[in-house]
mmCIF file of C-alpha atoms in Angstrom:
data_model
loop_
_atom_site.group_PDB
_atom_site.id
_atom_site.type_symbol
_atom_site.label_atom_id
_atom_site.label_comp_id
_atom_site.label_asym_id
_atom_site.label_seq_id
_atom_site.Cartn_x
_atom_site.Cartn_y
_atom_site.Cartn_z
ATOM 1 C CA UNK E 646 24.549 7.722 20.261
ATOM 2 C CA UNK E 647 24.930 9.529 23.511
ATOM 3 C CA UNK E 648 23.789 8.012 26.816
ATOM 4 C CA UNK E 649 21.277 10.217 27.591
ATOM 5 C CA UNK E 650 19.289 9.789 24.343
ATOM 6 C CA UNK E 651 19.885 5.388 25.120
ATOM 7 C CA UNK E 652 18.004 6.392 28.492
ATOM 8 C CA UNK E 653 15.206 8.393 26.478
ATOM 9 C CA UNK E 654 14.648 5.815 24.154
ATOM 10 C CA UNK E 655 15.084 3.001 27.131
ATOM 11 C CA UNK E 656 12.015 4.960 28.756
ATOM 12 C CA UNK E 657 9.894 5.069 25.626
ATOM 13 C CA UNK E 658 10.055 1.125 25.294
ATOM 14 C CA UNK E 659 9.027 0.556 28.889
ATOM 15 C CA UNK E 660 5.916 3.136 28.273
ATOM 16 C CA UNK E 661 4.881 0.934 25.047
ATOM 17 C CA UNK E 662 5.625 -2.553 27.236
ATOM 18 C CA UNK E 663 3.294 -1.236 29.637
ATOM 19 C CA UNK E 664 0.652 -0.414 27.590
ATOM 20 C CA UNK E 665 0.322 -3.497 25.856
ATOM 21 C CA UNK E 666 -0.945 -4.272 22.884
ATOM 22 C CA UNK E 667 -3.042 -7.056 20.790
ATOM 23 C CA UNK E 668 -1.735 -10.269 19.398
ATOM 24 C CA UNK E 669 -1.683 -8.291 15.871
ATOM 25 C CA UNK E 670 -1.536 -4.517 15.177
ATOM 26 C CA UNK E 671 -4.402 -2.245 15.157
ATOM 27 C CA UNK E 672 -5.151 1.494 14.078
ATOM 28 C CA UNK E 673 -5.261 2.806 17.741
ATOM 29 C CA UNK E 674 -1.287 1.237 19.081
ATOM 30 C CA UNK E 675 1.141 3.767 20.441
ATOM 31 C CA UNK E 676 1.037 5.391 23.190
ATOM 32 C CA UNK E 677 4.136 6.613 24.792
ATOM 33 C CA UNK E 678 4.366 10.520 25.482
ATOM 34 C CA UNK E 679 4.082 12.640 22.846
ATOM 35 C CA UNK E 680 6.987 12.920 20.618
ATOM 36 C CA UNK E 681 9.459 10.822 22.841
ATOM 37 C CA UNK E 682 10.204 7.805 20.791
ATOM 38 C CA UNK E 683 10.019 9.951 17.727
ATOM 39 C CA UNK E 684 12.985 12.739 19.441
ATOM 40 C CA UNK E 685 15.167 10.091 20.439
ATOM 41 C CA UNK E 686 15.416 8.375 16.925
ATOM 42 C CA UNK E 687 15.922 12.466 15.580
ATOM 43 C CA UNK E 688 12.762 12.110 13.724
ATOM 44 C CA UNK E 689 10.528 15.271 13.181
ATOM 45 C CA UNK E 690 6.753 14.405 12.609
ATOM 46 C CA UNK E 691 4.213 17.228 11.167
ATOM 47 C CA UNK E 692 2.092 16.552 14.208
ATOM 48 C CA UNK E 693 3.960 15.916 17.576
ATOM 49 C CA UNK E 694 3.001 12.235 18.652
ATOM 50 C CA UNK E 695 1.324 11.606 15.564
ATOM 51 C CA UNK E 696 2.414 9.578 12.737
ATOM 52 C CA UNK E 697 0.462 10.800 9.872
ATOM 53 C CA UNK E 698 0.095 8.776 7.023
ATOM 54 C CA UNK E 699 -1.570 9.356 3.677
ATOM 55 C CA UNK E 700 -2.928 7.066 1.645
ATOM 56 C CA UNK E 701 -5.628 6.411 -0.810
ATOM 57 C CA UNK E 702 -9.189 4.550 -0.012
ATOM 58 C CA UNK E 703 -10.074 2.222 -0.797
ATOM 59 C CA UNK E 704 -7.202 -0.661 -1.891
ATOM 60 C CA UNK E 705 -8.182 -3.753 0.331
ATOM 61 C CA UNK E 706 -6.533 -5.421 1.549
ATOM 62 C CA UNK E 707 -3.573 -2.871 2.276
ATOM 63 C CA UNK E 708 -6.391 -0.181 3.421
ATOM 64 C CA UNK E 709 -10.082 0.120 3.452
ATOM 65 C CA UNK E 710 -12.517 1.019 5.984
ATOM 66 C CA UNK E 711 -14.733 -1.440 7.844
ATOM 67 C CA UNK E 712 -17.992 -1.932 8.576
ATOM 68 C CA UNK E 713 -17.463 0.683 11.275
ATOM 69 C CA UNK E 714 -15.937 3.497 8.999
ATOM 70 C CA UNK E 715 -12.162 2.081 10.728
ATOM 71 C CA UNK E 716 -9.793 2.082 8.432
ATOM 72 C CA UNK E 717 -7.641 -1.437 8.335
ATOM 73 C CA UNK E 718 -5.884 -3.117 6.510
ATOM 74 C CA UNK E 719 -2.142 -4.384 5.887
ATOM 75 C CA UNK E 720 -0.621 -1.319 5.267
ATOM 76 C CA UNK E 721 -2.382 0.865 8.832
ATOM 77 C CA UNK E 722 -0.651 -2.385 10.566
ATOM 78 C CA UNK E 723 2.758 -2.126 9.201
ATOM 79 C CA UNK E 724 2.308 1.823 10.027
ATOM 80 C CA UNK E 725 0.934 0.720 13.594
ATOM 81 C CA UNK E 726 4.660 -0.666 14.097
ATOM 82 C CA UNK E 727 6.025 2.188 13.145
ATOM 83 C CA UNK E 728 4.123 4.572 14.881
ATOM 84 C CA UNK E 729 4.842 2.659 18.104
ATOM 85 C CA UNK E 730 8.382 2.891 17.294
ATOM 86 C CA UNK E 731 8.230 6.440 17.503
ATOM 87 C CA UNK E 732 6.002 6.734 20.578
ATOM 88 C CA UNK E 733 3.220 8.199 18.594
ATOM 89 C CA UNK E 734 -0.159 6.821 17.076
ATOM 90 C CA UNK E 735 -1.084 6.908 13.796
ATOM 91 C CA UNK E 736 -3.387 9.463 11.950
ATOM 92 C CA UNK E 737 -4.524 8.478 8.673
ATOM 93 C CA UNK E 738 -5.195 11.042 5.736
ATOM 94 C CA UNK E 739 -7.359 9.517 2.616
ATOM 95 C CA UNK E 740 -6.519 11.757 -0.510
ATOM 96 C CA UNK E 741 -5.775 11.177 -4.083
ATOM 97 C CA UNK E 742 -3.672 9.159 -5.296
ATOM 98 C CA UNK E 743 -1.889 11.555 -7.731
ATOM 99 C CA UNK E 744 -0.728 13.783 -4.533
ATOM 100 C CA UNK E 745 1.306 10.350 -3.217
ATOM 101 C CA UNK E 746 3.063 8.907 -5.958
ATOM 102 C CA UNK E 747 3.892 12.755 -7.029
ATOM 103 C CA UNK E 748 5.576 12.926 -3.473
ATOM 104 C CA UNK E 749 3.735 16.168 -3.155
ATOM 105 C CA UNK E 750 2.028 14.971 -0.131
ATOM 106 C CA UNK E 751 5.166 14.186 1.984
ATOM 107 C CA UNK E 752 6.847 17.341 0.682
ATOM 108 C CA UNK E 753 4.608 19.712 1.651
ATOM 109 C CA UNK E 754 4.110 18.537 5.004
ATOM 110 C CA UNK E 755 0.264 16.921 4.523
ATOM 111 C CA UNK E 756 2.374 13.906 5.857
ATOM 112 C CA UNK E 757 5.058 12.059 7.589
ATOM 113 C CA UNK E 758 4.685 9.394 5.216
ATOM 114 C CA UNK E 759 2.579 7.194 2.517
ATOM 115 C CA UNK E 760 1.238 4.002 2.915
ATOM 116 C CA UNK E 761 -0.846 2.924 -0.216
ATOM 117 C CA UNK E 762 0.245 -0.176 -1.985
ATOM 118 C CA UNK E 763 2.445 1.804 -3.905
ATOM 119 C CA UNK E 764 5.140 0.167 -6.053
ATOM 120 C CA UNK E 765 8.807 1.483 -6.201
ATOM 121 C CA UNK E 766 9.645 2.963 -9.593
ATOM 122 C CA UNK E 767 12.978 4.721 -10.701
ATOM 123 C CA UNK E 768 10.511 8.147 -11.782
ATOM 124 C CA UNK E 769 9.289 8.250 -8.909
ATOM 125 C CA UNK E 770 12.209 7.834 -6.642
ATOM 126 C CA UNK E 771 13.400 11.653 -8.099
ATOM 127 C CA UNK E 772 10.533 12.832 -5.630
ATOM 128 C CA UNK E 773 10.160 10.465 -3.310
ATOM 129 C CA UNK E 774 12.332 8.570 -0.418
ATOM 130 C CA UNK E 775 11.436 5.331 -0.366
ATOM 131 C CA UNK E 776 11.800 2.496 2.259
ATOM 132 C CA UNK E 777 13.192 -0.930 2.194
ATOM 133 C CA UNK E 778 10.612 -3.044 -0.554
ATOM 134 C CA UNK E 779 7.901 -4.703 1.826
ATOM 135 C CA UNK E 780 5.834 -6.531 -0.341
ATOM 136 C CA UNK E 781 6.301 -8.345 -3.869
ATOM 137 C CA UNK E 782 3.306 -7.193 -6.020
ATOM 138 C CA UNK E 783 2.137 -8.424 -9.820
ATOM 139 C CA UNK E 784 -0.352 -7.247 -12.096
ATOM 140 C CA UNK E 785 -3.540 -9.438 -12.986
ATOM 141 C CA UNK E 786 -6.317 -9.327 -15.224
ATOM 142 C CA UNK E 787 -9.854 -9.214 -13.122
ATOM 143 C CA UNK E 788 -12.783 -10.422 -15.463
ATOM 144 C CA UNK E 789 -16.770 -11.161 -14.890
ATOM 145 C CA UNK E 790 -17.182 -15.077 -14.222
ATOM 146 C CA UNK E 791 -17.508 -17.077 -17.378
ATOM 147 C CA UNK E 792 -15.553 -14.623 -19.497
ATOM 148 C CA UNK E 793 -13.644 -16.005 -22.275
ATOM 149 C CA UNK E 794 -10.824 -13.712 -21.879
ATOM 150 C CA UNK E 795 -7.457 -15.398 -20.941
ATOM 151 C CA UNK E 796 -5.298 -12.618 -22.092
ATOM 152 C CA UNK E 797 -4.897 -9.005 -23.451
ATOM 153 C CA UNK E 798 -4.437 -10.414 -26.868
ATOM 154 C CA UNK E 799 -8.558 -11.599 -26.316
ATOM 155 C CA UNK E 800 -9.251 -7.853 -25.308
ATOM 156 C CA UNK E 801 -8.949 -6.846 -29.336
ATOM 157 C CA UNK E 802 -11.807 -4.507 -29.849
ATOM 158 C CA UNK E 803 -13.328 -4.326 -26.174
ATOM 159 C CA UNK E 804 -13.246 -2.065 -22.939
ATOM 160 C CA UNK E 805 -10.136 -2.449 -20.482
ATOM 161 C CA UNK E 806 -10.320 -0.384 -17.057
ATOM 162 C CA UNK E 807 -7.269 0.534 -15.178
ATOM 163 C CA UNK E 808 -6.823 2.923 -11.794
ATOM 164 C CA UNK E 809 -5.424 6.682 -12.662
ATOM 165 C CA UNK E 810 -1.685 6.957 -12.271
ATOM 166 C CA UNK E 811 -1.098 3.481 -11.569
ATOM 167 C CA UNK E 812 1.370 1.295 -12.579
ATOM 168 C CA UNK E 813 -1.656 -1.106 -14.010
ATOM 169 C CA UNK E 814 -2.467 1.741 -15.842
ATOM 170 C CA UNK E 815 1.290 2.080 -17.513
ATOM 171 C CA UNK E 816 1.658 -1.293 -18.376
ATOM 172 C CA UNK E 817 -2.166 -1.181 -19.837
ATOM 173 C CA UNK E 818 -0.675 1.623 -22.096
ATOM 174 C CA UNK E 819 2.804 -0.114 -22.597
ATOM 175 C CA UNK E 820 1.158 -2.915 -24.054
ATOM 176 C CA UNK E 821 -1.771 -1.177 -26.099
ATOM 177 C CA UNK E 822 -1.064 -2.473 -29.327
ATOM 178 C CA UNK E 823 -1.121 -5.801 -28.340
ATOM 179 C CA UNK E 824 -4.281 -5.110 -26.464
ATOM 180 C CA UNK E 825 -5.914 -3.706 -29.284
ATOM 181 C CA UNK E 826 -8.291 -2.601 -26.580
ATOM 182 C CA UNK E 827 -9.745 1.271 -25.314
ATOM 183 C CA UNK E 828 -8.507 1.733 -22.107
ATOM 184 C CA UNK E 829 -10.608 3.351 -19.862
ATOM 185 C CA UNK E 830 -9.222 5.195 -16.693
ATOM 186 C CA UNK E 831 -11.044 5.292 -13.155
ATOM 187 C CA UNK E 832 -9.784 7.475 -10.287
ATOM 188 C CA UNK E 833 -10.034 4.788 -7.260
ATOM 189 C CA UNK E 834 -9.711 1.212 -7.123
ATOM 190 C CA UNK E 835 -14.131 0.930 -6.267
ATOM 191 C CA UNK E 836 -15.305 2.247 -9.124
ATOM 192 C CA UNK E 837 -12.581 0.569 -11.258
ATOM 193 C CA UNK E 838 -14.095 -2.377 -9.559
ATOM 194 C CA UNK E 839 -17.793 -1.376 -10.204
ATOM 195 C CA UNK E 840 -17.147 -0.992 -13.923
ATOM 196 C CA UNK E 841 -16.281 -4.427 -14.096
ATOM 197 C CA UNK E 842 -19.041 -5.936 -11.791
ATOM 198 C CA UNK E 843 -21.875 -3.539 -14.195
ATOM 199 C CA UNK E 844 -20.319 -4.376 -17.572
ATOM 200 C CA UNK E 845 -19.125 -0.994 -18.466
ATOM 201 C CA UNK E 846 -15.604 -2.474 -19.153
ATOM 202 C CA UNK E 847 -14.566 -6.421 -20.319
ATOM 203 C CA UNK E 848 -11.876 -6.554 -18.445
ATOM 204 C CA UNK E 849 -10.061 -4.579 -16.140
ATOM 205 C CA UNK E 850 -6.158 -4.116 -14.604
ATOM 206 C CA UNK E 851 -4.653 -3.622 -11.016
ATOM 207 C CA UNK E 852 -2.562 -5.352 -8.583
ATOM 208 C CA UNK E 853 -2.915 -9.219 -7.969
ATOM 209 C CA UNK E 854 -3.391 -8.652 -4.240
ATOM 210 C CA UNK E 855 -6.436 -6.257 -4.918
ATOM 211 C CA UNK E 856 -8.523 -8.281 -7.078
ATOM 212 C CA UNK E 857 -7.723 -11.587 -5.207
ATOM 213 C CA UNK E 858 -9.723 -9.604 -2.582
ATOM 214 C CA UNK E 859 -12.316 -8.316 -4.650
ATOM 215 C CA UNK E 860 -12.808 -11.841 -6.052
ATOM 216 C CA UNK E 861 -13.410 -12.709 -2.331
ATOM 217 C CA UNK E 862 -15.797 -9.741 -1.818
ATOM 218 C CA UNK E 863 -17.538 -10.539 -5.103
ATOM 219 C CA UNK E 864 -18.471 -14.557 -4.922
ATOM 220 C CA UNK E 865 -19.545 -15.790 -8.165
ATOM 221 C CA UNK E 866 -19.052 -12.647 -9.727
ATOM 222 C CA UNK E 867 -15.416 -12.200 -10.925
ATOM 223 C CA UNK E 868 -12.810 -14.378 -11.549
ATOM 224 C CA UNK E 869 -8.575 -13.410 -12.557
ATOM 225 C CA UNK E 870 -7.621 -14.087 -15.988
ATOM 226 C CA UNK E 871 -4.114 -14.004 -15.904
ATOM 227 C CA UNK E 872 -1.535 -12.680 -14.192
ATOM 228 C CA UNK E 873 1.598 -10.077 -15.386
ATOM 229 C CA UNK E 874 4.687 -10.671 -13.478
ATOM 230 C CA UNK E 875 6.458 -7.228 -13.476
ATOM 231 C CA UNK E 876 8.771 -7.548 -10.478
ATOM 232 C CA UNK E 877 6.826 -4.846 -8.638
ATOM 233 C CA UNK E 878 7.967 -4.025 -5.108
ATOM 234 C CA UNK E 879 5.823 -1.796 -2.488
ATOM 235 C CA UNK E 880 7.595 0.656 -0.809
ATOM 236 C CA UNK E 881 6.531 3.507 1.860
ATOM 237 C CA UNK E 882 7.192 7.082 0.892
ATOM 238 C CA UNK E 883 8.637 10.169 2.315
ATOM 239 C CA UNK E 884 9.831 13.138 1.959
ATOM 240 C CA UNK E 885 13.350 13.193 0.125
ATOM 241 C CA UNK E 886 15.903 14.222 2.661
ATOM 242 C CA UNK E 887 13.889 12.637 5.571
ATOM 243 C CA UNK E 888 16.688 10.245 6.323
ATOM 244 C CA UNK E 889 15.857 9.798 10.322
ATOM 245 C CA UNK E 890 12.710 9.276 9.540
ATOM 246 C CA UNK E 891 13.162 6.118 6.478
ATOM 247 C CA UNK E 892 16.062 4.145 8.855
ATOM 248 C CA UNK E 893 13.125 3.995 11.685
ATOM 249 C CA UNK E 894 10.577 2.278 9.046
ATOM 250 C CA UNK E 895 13.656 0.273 7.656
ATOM 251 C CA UNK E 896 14.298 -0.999 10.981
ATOM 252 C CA UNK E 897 10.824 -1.760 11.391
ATOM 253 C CA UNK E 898 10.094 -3.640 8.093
ATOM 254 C CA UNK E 899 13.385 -5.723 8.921
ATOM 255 C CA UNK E 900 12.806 -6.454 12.447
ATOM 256 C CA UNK E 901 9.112 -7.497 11.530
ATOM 257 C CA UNK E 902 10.171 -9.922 9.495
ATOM 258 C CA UNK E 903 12.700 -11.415 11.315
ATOM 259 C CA UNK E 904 10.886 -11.641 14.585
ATOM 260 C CA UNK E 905 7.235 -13.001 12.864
ATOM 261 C CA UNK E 906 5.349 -10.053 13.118
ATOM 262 C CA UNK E 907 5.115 -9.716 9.212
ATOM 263 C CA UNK E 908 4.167 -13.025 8.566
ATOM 264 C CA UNK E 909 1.414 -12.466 10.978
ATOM 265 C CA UNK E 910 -0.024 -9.705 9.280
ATOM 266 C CA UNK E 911 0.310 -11.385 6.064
ATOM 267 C CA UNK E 912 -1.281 -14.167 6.881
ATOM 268 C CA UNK E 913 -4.624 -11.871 8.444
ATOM 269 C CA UNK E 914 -4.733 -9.760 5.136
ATOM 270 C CA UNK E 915 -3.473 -11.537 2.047
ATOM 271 C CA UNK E 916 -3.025 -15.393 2.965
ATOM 272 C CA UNK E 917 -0.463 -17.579 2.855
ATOM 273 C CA UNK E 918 3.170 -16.358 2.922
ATOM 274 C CA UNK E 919 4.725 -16.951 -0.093
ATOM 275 C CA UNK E 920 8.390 -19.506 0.224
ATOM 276 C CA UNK E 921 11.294 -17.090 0.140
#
């Protein structure tokens, strides 16, 4: 790298220093002039000092909106780090799901990148760039409190839910015929979640992370059955090609956990950080 671009980027982590920031991330960090941090690393964002990120609401804990219409969550503070990388601040975009794990969204520009609990998959690596794996993910089996379902084998006969173009909803279909089950698709994690509370489905399929939250959300009214261990891995998405723009977020994820940051926002979202 020349010396001139070491000063640039130099300047752009004195701007963020002197802006400070709170003990964990938050939707509104950044801050250094537009487009500096982002220039210097040779990354070109759709909106100059502006990360924009799409993802899909809601998926507590990785994003949902508060009481305050904010949108939070595990994800916005990994993208937080990475927006103040790049001397920008993040701007979130909520649309369907189908658009991000297509990679249409990065491709066409409605995005930088995509931040939605989204697991790594070899089909969908032919349209999309992903990052570095930042989070271990598993299915699990949500259920009303005082089911006797234990397994999919017990769903012979009754209603399964499962989240449009999912990977809950592919294994859901994988293993259909030893569900023996109707599998009923929802387009967004709440009313996936609604079905289950109002009894319009037995049981019903996502990531672990997502119902442990909604069995937080839900006291007394949902429990997990069981869980699926599929090796899934989260991964951020972009454009294929964007190169510049994936070593930035590598960094990121890899400096985060090195330096604590991670587990920090782990701990505030999901819980306790798993041993490695």
């Amino acid at each position: 790298m020349k010396r001139p671009i070491i000063a640039i980027a130099a300047l752009s982590a004195l701007a963020l220093t002197a802006c400070g920031s709170s003990d964990t991330p938050g939707s509104d960090t950044g801050g250094t002039a537009p487009g500096g941090g982002a220039a210097a690393a040779g990354v070109s964002l759709v909106n100059d000092g502006k990360l924009t990120v799409c993802t899909h609401l809601p998926y507590a804990p990785f994003q949902s909106n508060d009481d305050s219409g904010k949108t939070v969550g595990f994800d916005v503070d990994m993208m937080d780090l990475v927006a103040k990388k790049l001397g920008a601040t993040q701007e979130i975009v909520d649309t369907p799901f189908e658009g991000i794990k297509s990679g249409q969204d990065t491709a066409t520009g409605k995005c930088d990148i995509s931040a939605a609990g989204m697991t790594i998959t070899e089909e969908r690596q032919k349209a999309i760039l992903f990052s570095e794996p930042y989070f271990d993910a598993t299915q699990a089996l949500l259920v009303p409190t005082g089911s006797t379902v234990k397994s999919l084998a017990d769903l012979n006969g009754k209603k399964l839910g499962a989240q449009s173009s999912t990977t809950g909803l592919d294994y859901a279909n994988e293993h259909k015929s030893e569900c023996g089950c109707e599998i009923i698709e929802f387009q967004d994690l709440a009313a996936e979640t609604q079905a289950l509370l109002t009894g319009q489905v037995d049981a019903a399929i996502n990531d672990l992370p997502v119902w442990s939250e909604a069995v937080k959300q839900n006291s007394g009214k949902a429990q997990i059955a069981t869980q699926f261990d599929t090796g899934e891995q989260y991964g951020f998405g972009m454009k294929l090609g964007n190169t510049a723009l994936k070593k930035v977020v590598d960094d990121v994820i890899t400096t985060a956990k090195s330096d604590g940051t991670y587990d920090t926002i782990y701990k505030k979202w999901i819980g306790d950080v798993p041993a490695s």
